[in-house]
mmCIF file of C-alpha atoms and ligand atoms in Angstrom:
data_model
loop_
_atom_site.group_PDB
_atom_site.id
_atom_site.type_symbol
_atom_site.label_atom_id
_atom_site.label_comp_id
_atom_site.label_asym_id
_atom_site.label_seq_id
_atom_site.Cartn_x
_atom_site.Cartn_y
_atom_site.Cartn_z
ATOM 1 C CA UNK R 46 0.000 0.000 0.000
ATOM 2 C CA UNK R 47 1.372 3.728 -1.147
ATOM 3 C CA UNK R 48 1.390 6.050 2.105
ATOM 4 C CA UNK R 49 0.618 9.134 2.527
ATOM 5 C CA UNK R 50 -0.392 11.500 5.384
ATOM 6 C CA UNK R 51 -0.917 14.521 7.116
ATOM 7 C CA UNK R 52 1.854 15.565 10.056
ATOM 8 C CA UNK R 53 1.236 17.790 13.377
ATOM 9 C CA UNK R 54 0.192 18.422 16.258
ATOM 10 C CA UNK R 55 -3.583 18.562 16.704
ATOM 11 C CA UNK R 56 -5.743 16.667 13.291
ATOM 12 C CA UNK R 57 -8.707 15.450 14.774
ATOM 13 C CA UNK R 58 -10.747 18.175 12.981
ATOM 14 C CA UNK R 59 -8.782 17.674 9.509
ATOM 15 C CA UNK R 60 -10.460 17.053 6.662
ATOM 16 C CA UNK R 61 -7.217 16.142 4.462
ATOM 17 C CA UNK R 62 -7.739 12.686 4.627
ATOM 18 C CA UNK R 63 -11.234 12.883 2.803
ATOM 19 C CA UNK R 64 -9.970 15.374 0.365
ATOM 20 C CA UNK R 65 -6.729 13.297 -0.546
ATOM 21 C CA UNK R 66 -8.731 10.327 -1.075
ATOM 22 C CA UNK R 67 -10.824 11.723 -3.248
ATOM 23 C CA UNK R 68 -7.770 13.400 -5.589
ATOM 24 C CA UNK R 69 -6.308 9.947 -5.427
ATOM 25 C CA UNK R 70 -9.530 8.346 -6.377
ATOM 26 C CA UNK R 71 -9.470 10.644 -9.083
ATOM 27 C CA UNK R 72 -6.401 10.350 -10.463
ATOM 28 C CA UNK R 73 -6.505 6.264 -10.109
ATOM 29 C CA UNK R 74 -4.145 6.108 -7.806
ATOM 30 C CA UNK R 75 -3.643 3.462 -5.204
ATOM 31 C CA UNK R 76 -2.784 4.699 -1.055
ATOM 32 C CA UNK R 77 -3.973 5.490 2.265
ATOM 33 C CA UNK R 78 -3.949 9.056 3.966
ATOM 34 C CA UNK R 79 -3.621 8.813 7.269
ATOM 35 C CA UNK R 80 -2.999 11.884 10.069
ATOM 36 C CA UNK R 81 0.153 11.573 11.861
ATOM 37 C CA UNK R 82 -0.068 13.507 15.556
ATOM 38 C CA UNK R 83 3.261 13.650 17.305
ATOM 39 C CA UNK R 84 5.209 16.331 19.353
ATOM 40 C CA UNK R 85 7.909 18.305 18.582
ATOM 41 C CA UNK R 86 10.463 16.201 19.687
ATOM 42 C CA UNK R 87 9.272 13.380 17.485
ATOM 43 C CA UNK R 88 9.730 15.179 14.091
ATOM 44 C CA UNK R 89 12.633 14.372 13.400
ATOM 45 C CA UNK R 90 12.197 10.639 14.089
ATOM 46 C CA UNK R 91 8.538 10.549 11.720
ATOM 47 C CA UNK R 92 10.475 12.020 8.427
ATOM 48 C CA UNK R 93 13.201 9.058 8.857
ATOM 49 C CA UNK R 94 10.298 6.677 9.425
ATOM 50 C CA UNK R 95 8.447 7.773 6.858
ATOM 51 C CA UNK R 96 11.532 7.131 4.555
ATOM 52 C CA UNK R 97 12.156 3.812 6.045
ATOM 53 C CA UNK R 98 8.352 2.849 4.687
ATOM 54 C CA UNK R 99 9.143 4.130 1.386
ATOM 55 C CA UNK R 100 6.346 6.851 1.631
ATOM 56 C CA UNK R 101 5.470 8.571 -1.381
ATOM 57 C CA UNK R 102 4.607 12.376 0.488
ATOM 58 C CA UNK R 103 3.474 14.047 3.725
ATOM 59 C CA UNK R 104 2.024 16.893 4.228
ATOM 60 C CA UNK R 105 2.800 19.184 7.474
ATOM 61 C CA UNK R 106 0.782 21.878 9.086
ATOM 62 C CA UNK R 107 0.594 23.729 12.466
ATOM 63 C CA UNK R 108 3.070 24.142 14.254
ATOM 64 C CA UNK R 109 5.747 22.134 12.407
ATOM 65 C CA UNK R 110 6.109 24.098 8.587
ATOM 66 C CA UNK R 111 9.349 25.688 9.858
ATOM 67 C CA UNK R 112 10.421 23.190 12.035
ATOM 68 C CA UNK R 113 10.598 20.398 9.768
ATOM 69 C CA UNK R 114 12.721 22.208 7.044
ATOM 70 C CA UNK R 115 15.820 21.289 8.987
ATOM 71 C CA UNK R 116 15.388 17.172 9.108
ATOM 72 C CA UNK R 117 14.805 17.369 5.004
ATOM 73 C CA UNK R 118 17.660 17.036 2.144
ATOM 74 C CA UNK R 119 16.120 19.611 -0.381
ATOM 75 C CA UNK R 120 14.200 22.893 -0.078
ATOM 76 C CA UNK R 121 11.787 24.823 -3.030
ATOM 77 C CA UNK R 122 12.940 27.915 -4.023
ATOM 78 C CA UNK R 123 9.094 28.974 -3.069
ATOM 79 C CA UNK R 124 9.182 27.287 0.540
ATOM 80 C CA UNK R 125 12.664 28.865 1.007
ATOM 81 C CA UNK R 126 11.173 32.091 0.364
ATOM 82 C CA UNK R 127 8.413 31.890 2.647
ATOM 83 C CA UNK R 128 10.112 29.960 5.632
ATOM 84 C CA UNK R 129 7.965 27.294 5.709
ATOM 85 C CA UNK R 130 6.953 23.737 4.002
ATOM 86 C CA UNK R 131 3.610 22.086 4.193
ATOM 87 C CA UNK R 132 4.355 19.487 1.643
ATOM 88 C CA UNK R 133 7.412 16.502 1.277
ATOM 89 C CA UNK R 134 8.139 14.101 -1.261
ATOM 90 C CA UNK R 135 10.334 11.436 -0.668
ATOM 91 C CA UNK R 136 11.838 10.550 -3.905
ATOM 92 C CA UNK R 137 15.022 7.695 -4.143
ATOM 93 C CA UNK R 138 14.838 8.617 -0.154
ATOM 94 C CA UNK R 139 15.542 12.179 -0.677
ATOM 95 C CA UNK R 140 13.172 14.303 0.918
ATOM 96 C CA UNK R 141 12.161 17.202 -1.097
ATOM 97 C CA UNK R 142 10.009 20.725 1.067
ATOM 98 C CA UNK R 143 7.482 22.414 -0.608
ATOM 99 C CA UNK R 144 4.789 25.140 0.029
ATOM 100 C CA UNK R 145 1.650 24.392 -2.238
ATOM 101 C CA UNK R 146 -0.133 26.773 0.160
ATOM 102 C CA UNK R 147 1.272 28.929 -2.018
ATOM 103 C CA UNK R 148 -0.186 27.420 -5.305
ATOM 104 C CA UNK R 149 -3.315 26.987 -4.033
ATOM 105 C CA UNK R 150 -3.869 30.543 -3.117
ATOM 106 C CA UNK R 151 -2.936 31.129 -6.742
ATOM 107 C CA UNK R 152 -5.492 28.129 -7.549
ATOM 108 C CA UNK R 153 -8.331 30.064 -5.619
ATOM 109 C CA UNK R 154 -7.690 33.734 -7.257
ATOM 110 C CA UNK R 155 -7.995 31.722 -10.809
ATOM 111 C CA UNK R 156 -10.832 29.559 -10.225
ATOM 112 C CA UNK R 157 -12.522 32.977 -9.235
ATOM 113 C CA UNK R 158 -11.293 35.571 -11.545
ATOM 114 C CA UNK R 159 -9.286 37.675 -9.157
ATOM 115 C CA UNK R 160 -6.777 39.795 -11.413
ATOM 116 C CA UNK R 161 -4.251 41.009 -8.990
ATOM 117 C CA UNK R 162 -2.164 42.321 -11.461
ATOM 118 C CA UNK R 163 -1.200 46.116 -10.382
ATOM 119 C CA UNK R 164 -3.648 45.404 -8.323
ATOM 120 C CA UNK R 165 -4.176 47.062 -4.202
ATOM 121 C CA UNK R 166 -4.185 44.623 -1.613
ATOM 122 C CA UNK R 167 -4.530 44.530 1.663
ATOM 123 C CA UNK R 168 -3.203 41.248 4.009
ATOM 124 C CA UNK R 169 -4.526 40.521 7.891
ATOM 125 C CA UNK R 170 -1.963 38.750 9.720
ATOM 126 C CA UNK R 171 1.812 38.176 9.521
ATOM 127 C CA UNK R 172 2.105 34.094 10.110
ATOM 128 C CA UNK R 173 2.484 31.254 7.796
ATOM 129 C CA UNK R 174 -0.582 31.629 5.301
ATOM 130 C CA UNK R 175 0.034 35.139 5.018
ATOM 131 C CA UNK R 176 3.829 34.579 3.971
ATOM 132 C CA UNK R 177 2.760 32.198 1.419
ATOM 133 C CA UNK R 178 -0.103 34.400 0.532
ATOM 134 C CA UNK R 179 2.320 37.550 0.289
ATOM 135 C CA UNK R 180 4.863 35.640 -1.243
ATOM 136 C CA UNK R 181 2.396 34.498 -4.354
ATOM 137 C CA UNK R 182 1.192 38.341 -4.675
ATOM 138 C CA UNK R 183 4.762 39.844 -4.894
ATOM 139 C CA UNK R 184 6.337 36.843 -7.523
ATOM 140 C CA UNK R 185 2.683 37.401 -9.481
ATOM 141 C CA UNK R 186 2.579 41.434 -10.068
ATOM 142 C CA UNK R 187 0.658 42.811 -7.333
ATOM 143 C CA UNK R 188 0.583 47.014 -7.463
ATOM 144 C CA UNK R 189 0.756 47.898 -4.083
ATOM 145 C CA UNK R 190 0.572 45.635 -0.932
ATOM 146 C CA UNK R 191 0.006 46.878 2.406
ATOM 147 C CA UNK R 192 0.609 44.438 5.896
ATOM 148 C CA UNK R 193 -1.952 44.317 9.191
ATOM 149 C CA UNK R 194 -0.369 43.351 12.070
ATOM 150 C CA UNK R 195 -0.982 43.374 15.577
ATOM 151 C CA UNK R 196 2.894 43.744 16.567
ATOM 152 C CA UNK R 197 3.086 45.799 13.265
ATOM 153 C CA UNK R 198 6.567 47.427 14.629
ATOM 154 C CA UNK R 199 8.043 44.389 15.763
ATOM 155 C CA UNK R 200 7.749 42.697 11.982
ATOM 156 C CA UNK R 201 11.061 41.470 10.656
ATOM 157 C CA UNK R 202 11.239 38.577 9.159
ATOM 158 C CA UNK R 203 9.002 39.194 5.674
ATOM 159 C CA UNK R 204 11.724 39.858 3.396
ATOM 160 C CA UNK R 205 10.294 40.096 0.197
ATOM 161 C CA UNK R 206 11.928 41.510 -3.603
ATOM 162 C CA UNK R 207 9.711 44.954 -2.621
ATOM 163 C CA UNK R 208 9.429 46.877 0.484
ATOM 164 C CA UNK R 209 5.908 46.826 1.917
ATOM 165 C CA UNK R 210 4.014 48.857 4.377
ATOM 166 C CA UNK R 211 3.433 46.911 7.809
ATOM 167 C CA UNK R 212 -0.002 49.240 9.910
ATOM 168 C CA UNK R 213 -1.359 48.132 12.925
ATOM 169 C CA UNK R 214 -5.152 47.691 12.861
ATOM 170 C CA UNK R 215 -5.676 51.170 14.265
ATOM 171 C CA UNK R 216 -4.738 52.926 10.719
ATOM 172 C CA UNK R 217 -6.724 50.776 8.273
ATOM 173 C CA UNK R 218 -9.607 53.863 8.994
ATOM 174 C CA UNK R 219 -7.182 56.225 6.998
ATOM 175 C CA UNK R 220 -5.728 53.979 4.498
ATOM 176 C CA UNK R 221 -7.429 55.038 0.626
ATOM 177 C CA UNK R 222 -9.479 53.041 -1.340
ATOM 178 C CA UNK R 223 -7.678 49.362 -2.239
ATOM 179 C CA UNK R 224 -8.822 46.436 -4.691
ATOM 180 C CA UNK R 225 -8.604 43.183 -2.201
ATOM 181 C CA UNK R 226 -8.347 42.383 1.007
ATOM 182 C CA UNK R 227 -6.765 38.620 1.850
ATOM 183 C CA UNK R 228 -7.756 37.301 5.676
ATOM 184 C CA UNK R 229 -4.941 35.592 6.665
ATOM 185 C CA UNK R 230 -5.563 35.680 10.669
ATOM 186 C CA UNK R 231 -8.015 32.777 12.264
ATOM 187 C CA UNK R 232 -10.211 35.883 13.524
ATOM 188 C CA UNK R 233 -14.005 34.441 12.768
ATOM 189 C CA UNK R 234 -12.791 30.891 12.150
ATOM 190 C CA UNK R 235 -15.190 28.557 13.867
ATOM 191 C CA UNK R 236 -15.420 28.419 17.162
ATOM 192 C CA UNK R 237 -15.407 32.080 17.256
ATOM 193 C CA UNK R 238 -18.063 32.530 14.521
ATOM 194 C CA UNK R 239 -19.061 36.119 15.766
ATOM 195 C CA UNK R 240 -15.448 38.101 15.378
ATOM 196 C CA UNK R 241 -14.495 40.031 12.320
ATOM 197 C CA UNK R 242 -10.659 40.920 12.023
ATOM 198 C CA UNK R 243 -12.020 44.572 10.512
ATOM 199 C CA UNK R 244 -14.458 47.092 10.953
ATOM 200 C CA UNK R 245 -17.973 46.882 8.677
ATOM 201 C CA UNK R 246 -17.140 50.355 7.372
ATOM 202 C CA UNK R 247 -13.351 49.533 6.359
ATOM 203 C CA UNK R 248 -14.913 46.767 3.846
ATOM 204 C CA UNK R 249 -16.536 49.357 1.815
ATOM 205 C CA UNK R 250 -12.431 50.461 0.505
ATOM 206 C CA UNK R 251 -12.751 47.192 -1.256
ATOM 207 C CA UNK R 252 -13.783 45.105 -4.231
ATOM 208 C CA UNK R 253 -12.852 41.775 -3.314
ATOM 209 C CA UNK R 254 -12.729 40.315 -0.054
ATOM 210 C CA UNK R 255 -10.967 36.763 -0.146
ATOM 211 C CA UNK R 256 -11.126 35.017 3.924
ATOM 212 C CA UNK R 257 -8.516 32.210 4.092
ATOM 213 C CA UNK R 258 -10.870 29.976 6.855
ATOM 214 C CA UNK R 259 -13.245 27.664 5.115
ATOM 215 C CA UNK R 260 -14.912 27.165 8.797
ATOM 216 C CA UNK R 261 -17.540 28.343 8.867
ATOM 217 C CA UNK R 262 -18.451 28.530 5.154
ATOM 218 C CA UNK R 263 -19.001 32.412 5.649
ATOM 219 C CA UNK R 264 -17.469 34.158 7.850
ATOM 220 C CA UNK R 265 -18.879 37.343 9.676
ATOM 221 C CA UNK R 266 -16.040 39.345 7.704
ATOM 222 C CA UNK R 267 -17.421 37.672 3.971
ATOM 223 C CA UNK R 268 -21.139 37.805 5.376
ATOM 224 C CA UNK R 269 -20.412 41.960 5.661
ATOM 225 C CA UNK R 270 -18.683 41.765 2.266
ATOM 226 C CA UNK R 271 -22.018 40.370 1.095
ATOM 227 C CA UNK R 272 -24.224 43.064 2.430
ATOM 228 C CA UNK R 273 -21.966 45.449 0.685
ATOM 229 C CA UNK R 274 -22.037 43.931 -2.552
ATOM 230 C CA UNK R 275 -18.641 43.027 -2.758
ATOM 231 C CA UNK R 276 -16.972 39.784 -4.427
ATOM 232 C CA UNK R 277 -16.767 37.792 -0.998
ATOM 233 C CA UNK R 278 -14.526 34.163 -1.610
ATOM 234 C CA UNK R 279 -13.931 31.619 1.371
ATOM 235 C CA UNK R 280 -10.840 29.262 2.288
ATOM 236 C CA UNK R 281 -12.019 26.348 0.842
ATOM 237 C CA UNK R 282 -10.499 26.178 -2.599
ATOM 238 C CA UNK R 283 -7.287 27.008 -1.597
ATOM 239 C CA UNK R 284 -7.552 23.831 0.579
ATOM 240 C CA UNK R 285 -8.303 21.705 -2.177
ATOM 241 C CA UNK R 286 -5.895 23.567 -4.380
ATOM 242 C CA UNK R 287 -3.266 22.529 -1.649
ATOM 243 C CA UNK R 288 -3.688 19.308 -1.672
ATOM 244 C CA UNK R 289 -4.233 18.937 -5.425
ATOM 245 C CA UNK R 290 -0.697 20.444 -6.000
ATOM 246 C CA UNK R 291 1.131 18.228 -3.033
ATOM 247 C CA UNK R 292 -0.560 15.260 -5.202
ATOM 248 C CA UNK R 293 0.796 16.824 -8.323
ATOM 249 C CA UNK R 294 3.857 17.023 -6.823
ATOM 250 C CA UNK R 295 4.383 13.475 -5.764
ATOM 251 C CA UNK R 296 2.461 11.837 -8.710
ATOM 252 C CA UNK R 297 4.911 14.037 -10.944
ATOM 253 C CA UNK R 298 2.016 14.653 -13.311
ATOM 254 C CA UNK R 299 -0.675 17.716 -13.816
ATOM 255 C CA UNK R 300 -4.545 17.060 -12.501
ATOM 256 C CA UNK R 301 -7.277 18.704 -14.889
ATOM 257 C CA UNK R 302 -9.193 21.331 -13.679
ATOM 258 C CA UNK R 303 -12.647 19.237 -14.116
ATOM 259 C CA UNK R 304 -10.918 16.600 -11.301
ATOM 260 C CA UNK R 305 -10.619 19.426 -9.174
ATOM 261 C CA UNK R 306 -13.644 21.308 -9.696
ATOM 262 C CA UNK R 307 -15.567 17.909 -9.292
ATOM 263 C CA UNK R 308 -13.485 17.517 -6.099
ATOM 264 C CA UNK R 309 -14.714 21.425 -4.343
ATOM 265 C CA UNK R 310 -18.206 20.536 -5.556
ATOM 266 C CA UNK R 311 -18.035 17.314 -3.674
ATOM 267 C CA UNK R 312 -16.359 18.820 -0.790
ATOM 268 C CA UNK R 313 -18.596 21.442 -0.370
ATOM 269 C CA UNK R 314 -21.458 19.245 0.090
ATOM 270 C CA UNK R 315 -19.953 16.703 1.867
ATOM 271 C CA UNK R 316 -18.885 19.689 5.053
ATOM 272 C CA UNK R 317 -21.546 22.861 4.090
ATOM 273 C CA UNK R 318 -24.491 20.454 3.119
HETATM 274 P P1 NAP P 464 -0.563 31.424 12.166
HETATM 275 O O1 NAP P 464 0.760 31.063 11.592
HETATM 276 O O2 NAP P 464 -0.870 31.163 13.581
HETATM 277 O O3 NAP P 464 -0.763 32.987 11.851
HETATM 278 C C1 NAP P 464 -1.939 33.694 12.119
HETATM 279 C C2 NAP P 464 -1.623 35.176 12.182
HETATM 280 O O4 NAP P 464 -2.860 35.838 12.412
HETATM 281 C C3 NAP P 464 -0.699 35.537 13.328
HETATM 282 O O5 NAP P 464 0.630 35.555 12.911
HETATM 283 C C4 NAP P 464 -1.205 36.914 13.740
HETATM 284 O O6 NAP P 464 -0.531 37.941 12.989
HETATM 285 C C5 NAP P 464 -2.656 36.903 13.322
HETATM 286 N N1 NAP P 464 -3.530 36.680 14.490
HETATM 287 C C6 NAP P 464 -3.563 35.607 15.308
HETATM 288 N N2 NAP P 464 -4.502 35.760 16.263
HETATM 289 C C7 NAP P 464 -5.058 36.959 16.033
HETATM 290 C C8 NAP P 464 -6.080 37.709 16.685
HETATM 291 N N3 NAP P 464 -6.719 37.242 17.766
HETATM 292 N N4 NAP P 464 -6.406 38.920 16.179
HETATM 293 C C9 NAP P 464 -5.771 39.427 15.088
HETATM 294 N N5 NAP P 464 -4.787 38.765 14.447
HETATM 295 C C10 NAP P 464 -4.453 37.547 14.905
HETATM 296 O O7 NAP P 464 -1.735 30.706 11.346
HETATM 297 P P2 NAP P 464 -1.780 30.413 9.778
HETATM 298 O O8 NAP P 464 -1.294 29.065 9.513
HETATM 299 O O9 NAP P 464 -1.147 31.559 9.089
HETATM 300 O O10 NAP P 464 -3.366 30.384 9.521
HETATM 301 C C11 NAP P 464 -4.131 31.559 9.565
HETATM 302 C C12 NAP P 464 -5.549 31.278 9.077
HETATM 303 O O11 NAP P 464 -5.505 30.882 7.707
HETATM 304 C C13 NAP P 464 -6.252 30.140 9.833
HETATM 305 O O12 NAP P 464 -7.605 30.479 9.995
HETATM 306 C C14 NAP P 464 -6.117 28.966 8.902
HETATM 307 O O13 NAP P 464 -7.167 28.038 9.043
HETATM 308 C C15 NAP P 464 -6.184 29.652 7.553
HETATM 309 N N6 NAP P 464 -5.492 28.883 6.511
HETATM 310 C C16 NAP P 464 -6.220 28.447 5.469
HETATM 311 C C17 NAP P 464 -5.605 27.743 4.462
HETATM 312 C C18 NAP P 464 -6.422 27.264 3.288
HETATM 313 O O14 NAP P 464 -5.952 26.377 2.583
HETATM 314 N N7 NAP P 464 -7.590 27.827 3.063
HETATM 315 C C19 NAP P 464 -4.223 27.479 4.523
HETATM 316 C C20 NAP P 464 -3.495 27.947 5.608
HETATM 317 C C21 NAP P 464 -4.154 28.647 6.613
HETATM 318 P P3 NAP P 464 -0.028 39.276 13.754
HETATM 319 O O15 NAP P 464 0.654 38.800 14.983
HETATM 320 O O16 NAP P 464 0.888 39.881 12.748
HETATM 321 O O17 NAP P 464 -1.227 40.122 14.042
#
């Protein structure tokens, strides 16, 4: 049996191992996804297992992007860039990082027709997601890009080919009109339903609002998006779009669009339904 699986600290809620088994279904490919929980001392020890079983790819999340980068052979130029890998292939047991967070953000603008070419954008947050999410905007032509961050002075580590502006929360009120805003902070992300990382009024500066969480399906920031007749697009293609490029990845082959849009559609019934 192929392996695959998902590695950190807390998966009971993840719903990787549905979504991988559909791409693999898919794709007709044979393999089981299973969700790896271990601590942080025990890293180390799961990569060199993993290679020991002959493991085709893992994928990491929270909290162990970063920390697994130093157990593997080979870093992307696009994981390098963003400090962190949430995808490994183990190919003639060399380990290989990726970050397909990064393509799947791109994934989700396409499959929704956001041009961010030239384009205004605004990002919440300053961790992982929003590195990947900055580093895809500033390698794909974005005009102007603008940081929120709660410790907005202390930021130093998002070193990027262009110099952006880092604001605390307090000066969105007198920033000018922008095109997007990207929602990379777990502010309204289920349990928390009611919390909205902006003000109502600051929305109305934008076009598109895109909310990384796909938990709930809207959150209270896309729900005000709504009411203001904004484009308003959840987290939940960029999860698929994840996934679909870690399987690209260690499959070595490209999946078609229709596999993937049959995948969301499925998906989205199968956890908004
Ligand atoms: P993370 O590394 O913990 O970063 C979250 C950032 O949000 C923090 O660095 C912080 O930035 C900000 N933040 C945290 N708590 C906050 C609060 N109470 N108020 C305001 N800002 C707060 O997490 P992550 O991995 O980047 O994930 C962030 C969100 O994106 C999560 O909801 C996650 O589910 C979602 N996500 C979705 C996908 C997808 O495929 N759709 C992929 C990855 C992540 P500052 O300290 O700079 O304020």
């Amino acid at each position: 049996m192929r392996i695959y699986g998902l590695l950190g600290e807390s998966l009971k809620h993840s719903i990787s191992p549905m979504i991988h088994s559909l791409i693999l279904k898919g794709i007709n490919e044979e393999g089981t996804y299973e969700l790896y929980e271990v601590e942080k001392q025990e890293v180390k020890n799961s990569i060199n297992k993993f290679k020991e079983l002959g493991a085709v790819g893992v994928n990491v999340t929270i909290p162990y992007k970063t920390e697994v980068m130093k157990y593997l052979d080979k870093i992307s130029e696009e994981a390098k860039k963003i400090g962190a890998v949430n995808t490994i292939c183990f190919k003639n047991k060399i380990t290989i990082g990726y970050n397909t967070d990064y393509t799947g953000f791109g994934m989700l603008l396409k499959n929704n027709d956001i041009d961010i070419y030239n384009k205004k954008a605004l990002v919440l947050g300053s961790g992982g997601a929003a590195k990947s999410v900055i580093a895809y905007l500033n390698d794909n032509g974005i005009g102007e890009l603008t940081i929120v961050s709660r410790g907005a002075n202390k930021i130093e580590d998002i070193h990027y080919k262009k110099q952006y502006d880092i604001i605390p929360y307090a000066e969105i009120s007198k920033l000018e009109n922008k095109d997007i805003i990207i929602n990379c902070t777990p502010c309204g992300m289920y349990p928390s339903v009611d919390i909205c990382p902006i003000e109502k009024g600051s929305i109305a500066k934008f076009s598109t609002v895109v909310d990384l969480i796909y938990n709930p399906k809207e959150t209270l920031l896309l729900k005000y998006a709504k009411e203001l007749d904004k484009k308003a697009v959840n987290g939940l293609y960029m999860l698929i779009g994840q996934a679909v490029a870690a399987q690209e990845l260690w499959h070595d082959r490209k999946i078609s669009s229709s596999i993937i849009n049959s995948i969301y559609e499925r998906v989205k019934v199968e956890k908004y339904d």
